[in-house]
Amino acid sequence: MTSYASYQLQDFVPFSAEVYFRLLERISESWWPLHVLSLALGIAAVVLALKNRGRLACLLIAPVWAFVALVFFRQHYAQLNWAANYIAYAFFAQAILLLLPALTGFGLSKSAAATMPGRGAVAIAMGGAIAVTGLIVQPLIALMGASGWQVQVFGIHADPTAITTLGLVLMLLRGWRVWLLAAIPLIWLLLSGLTLWVLQATAAWLLFVVLAAALSACVLLCRFLSAAGRTR
């Protein structure tokens, strides 16, 4: 009987870097120029978050997660990895979770991000930086070392969609709801980062940096809220 301890991380990535990046190219080629609309949606969501219009921001990005689940995972990534179909269900679940605050205001902050003092303001500023990273910084970094069609874009590919959503969650939600809506994006960034690390892709470091920053921001927000509760 084969021991699970004999497996290495490489055994769970059944494709090469060349095959993976060619997959990204096919997705981009197939859906251009939808990239323009999806990027505009992401920018609009960040602007709405800054204006404390959290319900509308969540409503804009919820369908994006369902689209990525169907197109990126079910139609394309599943050709390389059988686990993609199961990950797609998680992305569908995230779309539903985003509809909760969009339709009911569940967990959304009642005050503008700019009015949060101390550690709360730091965490929210980190959320804004993370959102901008997903929308702009990651595509620009990728463009420096890859062909244009390999650049991942919010709303089309999984990584920038998860990064941008993490930033928005940190900007908009409070309490334990932050962890509820951040869990799936965090898990995906860990899985994707490990995959890229196995493929020896330089993009892996960015995902790990974002993952660490998002976790730190979540902890800061929880500590700030706990401290605020004790002072009341």
PDB file of C-alpha atoms in Angstrom:
ATOM      1  CA  MET A   1       0.000   0.000   0.000  1.00  0.00           C
ATOM      2  CA  THR A   2       1.354   3.406  -1.016  1.00  0.00           C
ATOM      3  CA  SER A   3       1.918   5.803   1.878  1.00  0.00           C
ATOM      4  CA  TYR A   4       0.531   9.320   1.510  1.00  0.00           C
ATOM      5  CA  ALA A   5       3.780  10.550   3.062  1.00  0.00           C
ATOM      6  CA  SER A   6       5.573   9.472  -0.122  1.00  0.00           C
ATOM      7  CA  TYR A   7       3.724  12.073  -2.186  1.00  0.00           C
ATOM      8  CA  GLN A   8       5.304  15.428  -2.942  1.00  0.00           C
ATOM      9  CA  LEU A   9       3.589  18.689  -3.796  1.00  0.00           C
ATOM     10  CA  GLN A  10       4.645  18.247  -7.397  1.00  0.00           C
ATOM     11  CA  ASP A  11       2.513  15.099  -7.610  1.00  0.00           C
ATOM     12  CA  PHE A  12      -0.646  17.213  -7.248  1.00  0.00           C
ATOM     13  CA  VAL A  13       0.154  19.503 -10.189  1.00  0.00           C
ATOM     14  CA  PRO A  14      -0.315  17.278 -13.271  1.00  0.00           C
ATOM     15  CA  PHE A  15       0.783  19.820 -15.885  1.00  0.00           C
ATOM     16  CA  SER A  16       3.769  21.925 -16.862  1.00  0.00           C
ATOM     17  CA  ALA A  17       4.203  25.680 -16.696  1.00  0.00           C
ATOM     18  CA  GLU A  18       4.023  25.878 -20.497  1.00  0.00           C
ATOM     19  CA  VAL A  19       0.654  24.098 -20.538  1.00  0.00           C
ATOM     20  CA  TYR A  20      -0.717  26.247 -17.709  1.00  0.00           C
ATOM     21  CA  PHE A  21       0.221  29.564 -19.279  1.00  0.00           C
ATOM     22  CA  ARG A  22      -1.081  28.421 -22.630  1.00  0.00           C
ATOM     23  CA  LEU A  23      -4.390  27.803 -20.845  1.00  0.00           C
ATOM     24  CA  LEU A  24      -4.387  31.410 -19.630  1.00  0.00           C
ATOM     25  CA  GLU A  25      -3.755  32.535 -23.192  1.00  0.00           C
ATOM     26  CA  ARG A  26      -6.698  30.530 -24.529  1.00  0.00           C
ATOM     27  CA  ILE A  27      -9.041  32.008 -21.950  1.00  0.00           C
ATOM     28  CA  SER A  28      -7.910  35.545 -22.756  1.00  0.00           C
ATOM     29  CA  GLU A  29      -8.173  35.004 -26.500  1.00  0.00           C
ATOM     30  CA  SER A  30     -11.626  33.479 -26.169  1.00  0.00           C
ATOM     31  CA  TRP A  31     -13.148  36.261 -24.085  1.00  0.00           C
ATOM     32  CA  TRP A  32     -11.489  39.416 -25.369  1.00  0.00           C
ATOM     33  CA  PRO A  33     -12.692  42.236 -25.220  1.00  0.00           C
ATOM     34  CA  LEU A  34     -14.762  41.274 -22.154  1.00  0.00           C
ATOM     35  CA  HIS A  35     -11.639  42.173 -20.150  1.00  0.00           C
ATOM     36  CA  VAL A  36     -12.496  45.856 -20.562  1.00  0.00           C
ATOM     37  CA  LEU A  37     -15.946  45.413 -19.020  1.00  0.00           C
ATOM     38  CA  SER A  38     -14.750  43.192 -16.172  1.00  0.00           C
ATOM     39  CA  LEU A  39     -11.944  45.609 -15.305  1.00  0.00           C
ATOM     40  CA  ALA A  40     -14.428  48.488 -15.343  1.00  0.00           C
ATOM     41  CA  LEU A  41     -16.676  46.532 -12.966  1.00  0.00           C
ATOM     42  CA  GLY A  42     -13.778  45.992 -10.579  1.00  0.00           C
ATOM     43  CA  ILE A  43     -12.807  49.663 -10.596  1.00  0.00           C
ATOM     44  CA  ALA A  44     -16.436  50.669 -10.070  1.00  0.00           C
ATOM     45  CA  ALA A  45     -16.695  48.294  -7.100  1.00  0.00           C
ATOM     46  CA  VAL A  46     -13.615  49.840  -5.456  1.00  0.00           C
ATOM     47  CA  VAL A  47     -14.963  53.363  -6.000  1.00  0.00           C
ATOM     48  CA  LEU A  48     -18.313  52.335  -4.508  1.00  0.00           C
ATOM     49  CA  ALA A  49     -16.528  50.797  -1.526  1.00  0.00           C
ATOM     50  CA  LEU A  50     -14.693  54.075  -0.905  1.00  0.00           C
ATOM     51  CA  LYS A  51     -18.040  55.872  -0.993  1.00  0.00           C
ATOM     52  CA  ASN A  52     -19.524  53.385   1.503  1.00  0.00           C
ATOM     53  CA  ARG A  53     -21.856  51.888  -1.109  1.00  0.00           C
ATOM     54  CA  GLY A  54     -21.049  48.371  -0.050  1.00  0.00           C
ATOM     55  CA  ARG A  55     -24.283  46.702  -1.111  1.00  0.00           C
ATOM     56  CA  LEU A  56     -23.903  47.863  -4.694  1.00  0.00           C
ATOM     57  CA  ALA A  57     -20.204  46.957  -4.737  1.00  0.00           C
ATOM     58  CA  CYS A  58     -20.976  43.388  -3.641  1.00  0.00           C
ATOM     59  CA  LEU A  59     -23.794  43.181  -6.169  1.00  0.00           C
ATOM     60  CA  LEU A  60     -21.370  44.056  -8.967  1.00  0.00           C
ATOM     61  CA  ILE A  61     -18.782  41.408  -8.136  1.00  0.00           C
ATOM     62  CA  ALA A  62     -21.059  38.503  -7.144  1.00  0.00           C
ATOM     63  CA  PRO A  63     -21.833  37.532 -10.787  1.00  0.00           C
ATOM     64  CA  VAL A  64     -18.117  37.783 -11.583  1.00  0.00           C
ATOM     65  CA  TRP A  65     -17.392  34.851  -9.250  1.00  0.00           C
ATOM     66  CA  ALA A  66     -20.060  32.730 -10.918  1.00  0.00           C
ATOM     67  CA  PHE A  67     -18.605  33.596 -14.337  1.00  0.00           C
ATOM     68  CA  VAL A  68     -15.073  32.625 -13.277  1.00  0.00           C
ATOM     69  CA  ALA A  69     -16.398  29.394 -11.770  1.00  0.00           C
ATOM     70  CA  LEU A  70     -18.016  28.447 -15.058  1.00  0.00           C
ATOM     71  CA  VAL A  71     -15.526  29.731 -17.612  1.00  0.00           C
ATOM     72  CA  PHE A  72     -12.148  29.540 -15.893  1.00  0.00           C
ATOM     73  CA  PHE A  73     -12.654  26.350 -13.878  1.00  0.00           C
ATOM     74  CA  ARG A  74     -15.389  24.259 -15.489  1.00  0.00           C
ATOM     75  CA  GLN A  75     -14.662  25.021 -19.148  1.00  0.00           C
ATOM     76  CA  HIS A  76     -10.862  25.369 -19.102  1.00  0.00           C
ATOM     77  CA  TYR A  77      -8.934  24.517 -15.931  1.00  0.00           C
ATOM     78  CA  ALA A  78     -10.824  21.235 -15.543  1.00  0.00           C
ATOM     79  CA  GLN A  79      -9.015  20.059 -18.690  1.00  0.00           C
ATOM     80  CA  LEU A  80      -5.762  20.119 -16.725  1.00  0.00           C
ATOM     81  CA  ASN A  81      -6.840  19.245 -13.200  1.00  0.00           C
ATOM     82  CA  TRP A  82      -9.826  17.142 -12.119  1.00  0.00           C
ATOM     83  CA  ALA A  83     -10.048  19.150  -8.864  1.00  0.00           C
ATOM     84  CA  ALA A  84     -11.065  22.246 -10.836  1.00  0.00           C
ATOM     85  CA  ASN A  85     -14.706  21.105 -10.911  1.00  0.00           C
ATOM     86  CA  TYR A  86     -14.780  21.050  -7.106  1.00  0.00           C
ATOM     87  CA  ILE A  87     -13.065  24.440  -6.876  1.00  0.00           C
ATOM     88  CA  ALA A  88     -15.731  25.778  -9.222  1.00  0.00           C
ATOM     89  CA  TYR A  89     -18.375  24.887  -6.624  1.00  0.00           C
ATOM     90  CA  ALA A  90     -16.461  26.976  -4.082  1.00  0.00           C
ATOM     91  CA  PHE A  91     -16.466  29.927  -6.477  1.00  0.00           C
ATOM     92  CA  PHE A  92     -20.213  29.516  -7.023  1.00  0.00           C
ATOM     93  CA  ALA A  93     -20.583  29.505  -3.226  1.00  0.00           C
ATOM     94  CA  GLN A  94     -18.582  32.733  -2.987  1.00  0.00           C
ATOM     95  CA  ALA A  95     -20.956  34.355  -5.475  1.00  0.00           C
ATOM     96  CA  ILE A  96     -23.871  33.417  -3.211  1.00  0.00           C
ATOM     97  CA  LEU A  97     -22.040  34.680  -0.127  1.00  0.00           C
ATOM     98  CA  LEU A  98     -21.474  38.036  -1.816  1.00  0.00           C
ATOM     99  CA  LEU A  99     -25.181  38.311  -2.532  1.00  0.00           C
ATOM    100  CA  LEU A 100     -25.917  38.230   1.220  1.00  0.00           C
ATOM    101  CA  PRO A 101     -24.474  41.691   1.954  1.00  0.00           C
ATOM    102  CA  ALA A 102     -25.619  42.919  -1.460  1.00  0.00           C
ATOM    103  CA  LEU A 103     -29.271  42.097  -0.787  1.00  0.00           C
ATOM    104  CA  THR A 104     -29.482  42.435   3.000  1.00  0.00           C
ATOM    105  CA  GLY A 105     -26.539  44.573   4.130  1.00  0.00           C
ATOM    106  CA  PHE A 106     -25.284  41.579   6.137  1.00  0.00           C
ATOM    107  CA  GLY A 107     -22.014  42.457   7.900  1.00  0.00           C
ATOM    108  CA  LEU A 108     -21.405  45.712   6.068  1.00  0.00           C
ATOM    109  CA  SER A 109     -19.865  48.639   7.910  1.00  0.00           C
ATOM    110  CA  LYS A 110     -22.238  51.513   8.598  1.00  0.00           C
ATOM    111  CA  SER A 111     -19.442  54.092   8.522  1.00  0.00           C
ATOM    112  CA  ALA A 112     -17.188  55.185   5.703  1.00  0.00           C
ATOM    113  CA  ALA A 113     -13.735  53.621   5.529  1.00  0.00           C
ATOM    114  CA  ALA A 114     -12.030  56.984   5.944  1.00  0.00           C
ATOM    115  CA  THR A 115     -13.630  57.500   9.374  1.00  0.00           C
ATOM    116  CA  MET A 116     -12.159  54.338  10.940  1.00  0.00           C
ATOM    117  CA  PRO A 117      -9.456  55.188  13.500  1.00  0.00           C
ATOM    118  CA  GLY A 118      -6.182  53.451  14.355  1.00  0.00           C
ATOM    119  CA  ARG A 119      -5.744  49.796  13.468  1.00  0.00           C
ATOM    120  CA  GLY A 120      -9.121  49.693  11.756  1.00  0.00           C
ATOM    121  CA  ALA A 121      -8.031  52.389   9.312  1.00  0.00           C
ATOM    122  CA  VAL A 122      -4.742  50.573   8.678  1.00  0.00           C
ATOM    123  CA  ALA A 123      -6.569  47.331   7.882  1.00  0.00           C
ATOM    124  CA  ILE A 124      -8.954  49.086   5.522  1.00  0.00           C
ATOM    125  CA  ALA A 125      -6.072  50.894   3.802  1.00  0.00           C
ATOM    126  CA  MET A 126      -4.439  47.488   3.339  1.00  0.00           C
ATOM    127  CA  GLY A 127      -7.703  46.274   1.815  1.00  0.00           C
ATOM    128  CA  GLY A 128      -7.657  49.120  -0.685  1.00  0.00           C
ATOM    129  CA  ALA A 129      -4.046  48.358  -1.590  1.00  0.00           C
ATOM    130  CA  ILE A 130      -4.894  44.687  -2.071  1.00  0.00           C
ATOM    131  CA  ALA A 131      -7.846  45.560  -4.322  1.00  0.00           C
ATOM    132  CA  VAL A 132      -5.648  47.810  -6.469  1.00  0.00           C
ATOM    133  CA  THR A 133      -3.060  45.030  -6.618  1.00  0.00           C
ATOM    134  CA  GLY A 134      -5.626  42.651  -8.101  1.00  0.00           C
ATOM    135  CA  LEU A 135      -6.948  45.184 -10.589  1.00  0.00           C
ATOM    136  CA  ILE A 136      -3.760  46.888 -11.758  1.00  0.00           C
ATOM    137  CA  VAL A 137      -0.498  45.805 -10.124  1.00  0.00           C
ATOM    138  CA  GLN A 138      -0.707  42.067 -10.847  1.00  0.00           C
ATOM    139  CA  PRO A 139      -1.532  42.535 -14.561  1.00  0.00           C
ATOM    140  CA  LEU A 140       1.284  45.086 -14.934  1.00  0.00           C
ATOM    141  CA  ILE A 141       3.830  42.794 -13.269  1.00  0.00           C
ATOM    142  CA  ALA A 142       2.714  39.881 -15.435  1.00  0.00           C
ATOM    143  CA  LEU A 143       2.947  42.035 -18.558  1.00  0.00           C
ATOM    144  CA  MET A 144       6.650  42.634 -17.894  1.00  0.00           C
ATOM    145  CA  GLY A 145       7.525  38.966 -18.193  1.00  0.00           C
ATOM    146  CA  ALA A 146       4.838  37.403 -20.371  1.00  0.00           C
ATOM    147  CA  SER A 147       2.919  37.854 -23.579  1.00  0.00           C
ATOM    148  CA  GLY A 148      -0.167  40.041 -23.464  1.00  0.00           C
ATOM    149  CA  TRP A 149      -2.568  37.106 -23.655  1.00  0.00           C
ATOM    150  CA  GLN A 150      -1.034  35.493 -20.558  1.00  0.00           C
ATOM    151  CA  VAL A 151      -1.862  38.501 -18.372  1.00  0.00           C
ATOM    152  CA  GLN A 152      -4.610  37.660 -15.892  1.00  0.00           C
ATOM    153  CA  VAL A 153      -7.479  40.114 -15.491  1.00  0.00           C
ATOM    154  CA  PHE A 154     -10.128  40.576 -12.803  1.00  0.00           C
ATOM    155  CA  GLY A 155     -13.395  38.915 -13.744  1.00  0.00           C
ATOM    156  CA  ILE A 156     -11.802  36.620 -16.327  1.00  0.00           C
ATOM    157  CA  HIS A 157      -9.117  34.772 -14.351  1.00  0.00           C
ATOM    158  CA  ALA A 158      -9.238  33.410 -10.834  1.00  0.00           C
ATOM    159  CA  ASP A 159      -6.169  35.014  -9.185  1.00  0.00           C
ATOM    160  CA  PRO A 160      -6.942  38.719  -9.730  1.00  0.00           C
ATOM    161  CA  THR A 161     -10.612  38.073  -8.989  1.00  0.00           C
ATOM    162  CA  ALA A 162      -9.721  36.574  -5.608  1.00  0.00           C
ATOM    163  CA  ILE A 163      -7.189  39.314  -4.805  1.00  0.00           C
ATOM    164  CA  THR A 164      -9.531  42.183  -5.668  1.00  0.00           C
ATOM    165  CA  THR A 165     -12.422  40.622  -3.768  1.00  0.00           C
ATOM    166  CA  LEU A 166     -10.253  40.152  -0.693  1.00  0.00           C
ATOM    167  CA  GLY A 167      -9.447  43.845  -0.748  1.00  0.00           C
ATOM    168  CA  LEU A 168     -13.115  44.780  -1.071  1.00  0.00           C
ATOM    169  CA  VAL A 169     -14.110  42.461   1.777  1.00  0.00           C
ATOM    170  CA  LEU A 170     -11.551  44.139   4.046  1.00  0.00           C
ATOM    171  CA  MET A 171     -12.830  47.572   3.051  1.00  0.00           C
ATOM    172  CA  LEU A 172     -16.510  46.788   3.495  1.00  0.00           C
ATOM    173  CA  LEU A 173     -17.177  44.130   6.118  1.00  0.00           C
ATOM    174  CA  ARG A 174     -16.739  43.979   9.862  1.00  0.00           C
ATOM    175  CA  GLY A 175     -16.615  41.301  12.558  1.00  0.00           C
ATOM    176  CA  TRP A 176     -16.601  37.584  11.884  1.00  0.00           C
ATOM    177  CA  ARG A 177     -18.275  38.205   8.517  1.00  0.00           C
ATOM    178  CA  VAL A 178     -14.887  39.309   7.202  1.00  0.00           C
ATOM    179  CA  TRP A 179     -13.573  35.774   7.726  1.00  0.00           C
ATOM    180  CA  LEU A 180     -16.721  34.269   6.201  1.00  0.00           C
ATOM    181  CA  LEU A 181     -16.370  36.143   2.927  1.00  0.00           C
ATOM    182  CA  ALA A 182     -12.567  36.100   2.873  1.00  0.00           C
ATOM    183  CA  ALA A 183     -12.147  32.341   3.436  1.00  0.00           C
ATOM    184  CA  ILE A 184     -12.643  31.126  -0.139  1.00  0.00           C
ATOM    185  CA  PRO A 185     -10.436  33.820  -1.753  1.00  0.00           C
ATOM    186  CA  LEU A 186      -7.732  33.133   0.856  1.00  0.00           C
ATOM    187  CA  ILE A 187      -7.824  29.378   0.256  1.00  0.00           C
ATOM    188  CA  TRP A 188      -7.678  29.839  -3.503  1.00  0.00           C
ATOM    189  CA  LEU A 189      -4.670  32.167  -3.268  1.00  0.00           C
ATOM    190  CA  LEU A 190      -2.872  29.566  -1.168  1.00  0.00           C
ATOM    191  CA  LEU A 191      -3.659  26.795  -3.670  1.00  0.00           C
ATOM    192  CA  SER A 192      -2.770  28.934  -6.671  1.00  0.00           C
ATOM    193  CA  GLY A 193       0.415  30.185  -5.021  1.00  0.00           C
ATOM    194  CA  LEU A 194       1.551  26.637  -4.316  1.00  0.00           C
ATOM    195  CA  THR A 195       0.736  25.624  -7.887  1.00  0.00           C
ATOM    196  CA  LEU A 196       2.756  28.491  -9.331  1.00  0.00           C
ATOM    197  CA  TRP A 197       5.590  27.710  -6.919  1.00  0.00           C
ATOM    198  CA  VAL A 198       5.711  24.115  -8.183  1.00  0.00           C
ATOM    199  CA  LEU A 199       5.696  25.462 -11.745  1.00  0.00           C
ATOM    200  CA  GLN A 200       8.594  27.764 -10.740  1.00  0.00           C
ATOM    201  CA  ALA A 201       6.606  30.801 -11.843  1.00  0.00           C
ATOM    202  CA  THR A 202       7.722  34.133 -10.395  1.00  0.00           C
ATOM    203  CA  ALA A 203       4.064  35.162  -9.958  1.00  0.00           C
ATOM    204  CA  ALA A 204       3.856  32.884  -6.911  1.00  0.00           C
ATOM    205  CA  TRP A 205       5.603  35.391  -4.650  1.00  0.00           C
ATOM    206  CA  LEU A 206       2.915  38.029  -5.262  1.00  0.00           C
ATOM    207  CA  LEU A 207       0.140  35.662  -4.203  1.00  0.00           C
ATOM    208  CA  PHE A 208       1.974  34.755  -0.999  1.00  0.00           C
ATOM    209  CA  VAL A 209       2.576  38.444  -0.200  1.00  0.00           C
ATOM    210  CA  VAL A 210      -1.109  39.251  -0.741  1.00  0.00           C
ATOM    211  CA  LEU A 211      -2.119  36.240   1.334  1.00  0.00           C
ATOM    212  CA  ALA A 212       0.058  37.355   4.258  1.00  0.00           C
ATOM    213  CA  ALA A 213      -1.156  40.957   4.005  1.00  0.00           C
ATOM    214  CA  ALA A 214      -4.817  39.932   3.880  1.00  0.00           C
ATOM    215  CA  LEU A 215      -4.479  37.645   6.894  1.00  0.00           C
ATOM    216  CA  SER A 216      -2.749  40.428   8.833  1.00  0.00           C
ATOM    217  CA  ALA A 217      -5.511  42.887   7.903  1.00  0.00           C
ATOM    218  CA  CYS A 218      -8.217  40.446   9.018  1.00  0.00           C
ATOM    219  CA  VAL A 219      -6.504  40.051  12.395  1.00  0.00           C
ATOM    220  CA  LEU A 220      -6.085  43.817  12.752  1.00  0.00           C
ATOM    221  CA  LEU A 221      -9.772  44.387  12.049  1.00  0.00           C
ATOM    222  CA  CYS A 222     -10.835  41.791  14.601  1.00  0.00           C
ATOM    223  CA  ARG A 223      -8.510  43.232  17.262  1.00  0.00           C
ATOM    224  CA  PHE A 224      -9.728  46.743  16.550  1.00  0.00           C
ATOM    225  CA  LEU A 225     -13.360  45.720  16.887  1.00  0.00           C
ATOM    226  CA  SER A 226     -12.653  43.801  20.091  1.00  0.00           C
ATOM    227  CA  ALA A 227     -10.884  46.817  21.566  1.00  0.00           C
ATOM    228  CA  ALA A 228     -13.687  49.129  20.469  1.00  0.00           C
ATOM    229  CA  GLY A 229     -16.233  46.836  22.089  1.00  0.00           C
ATOM    230  CA  ARG A 230     -14.377  46.899  25.413  1.00  0.00           C
ATOM    231  CA  THR A 231     -14.234  50.691  25.477  1.00  0.00           C
ATOM    232  CA  ARG A 232     -17.988  51.123  25.090  1.00  0.00           C
TER     233      ARG A 232
END
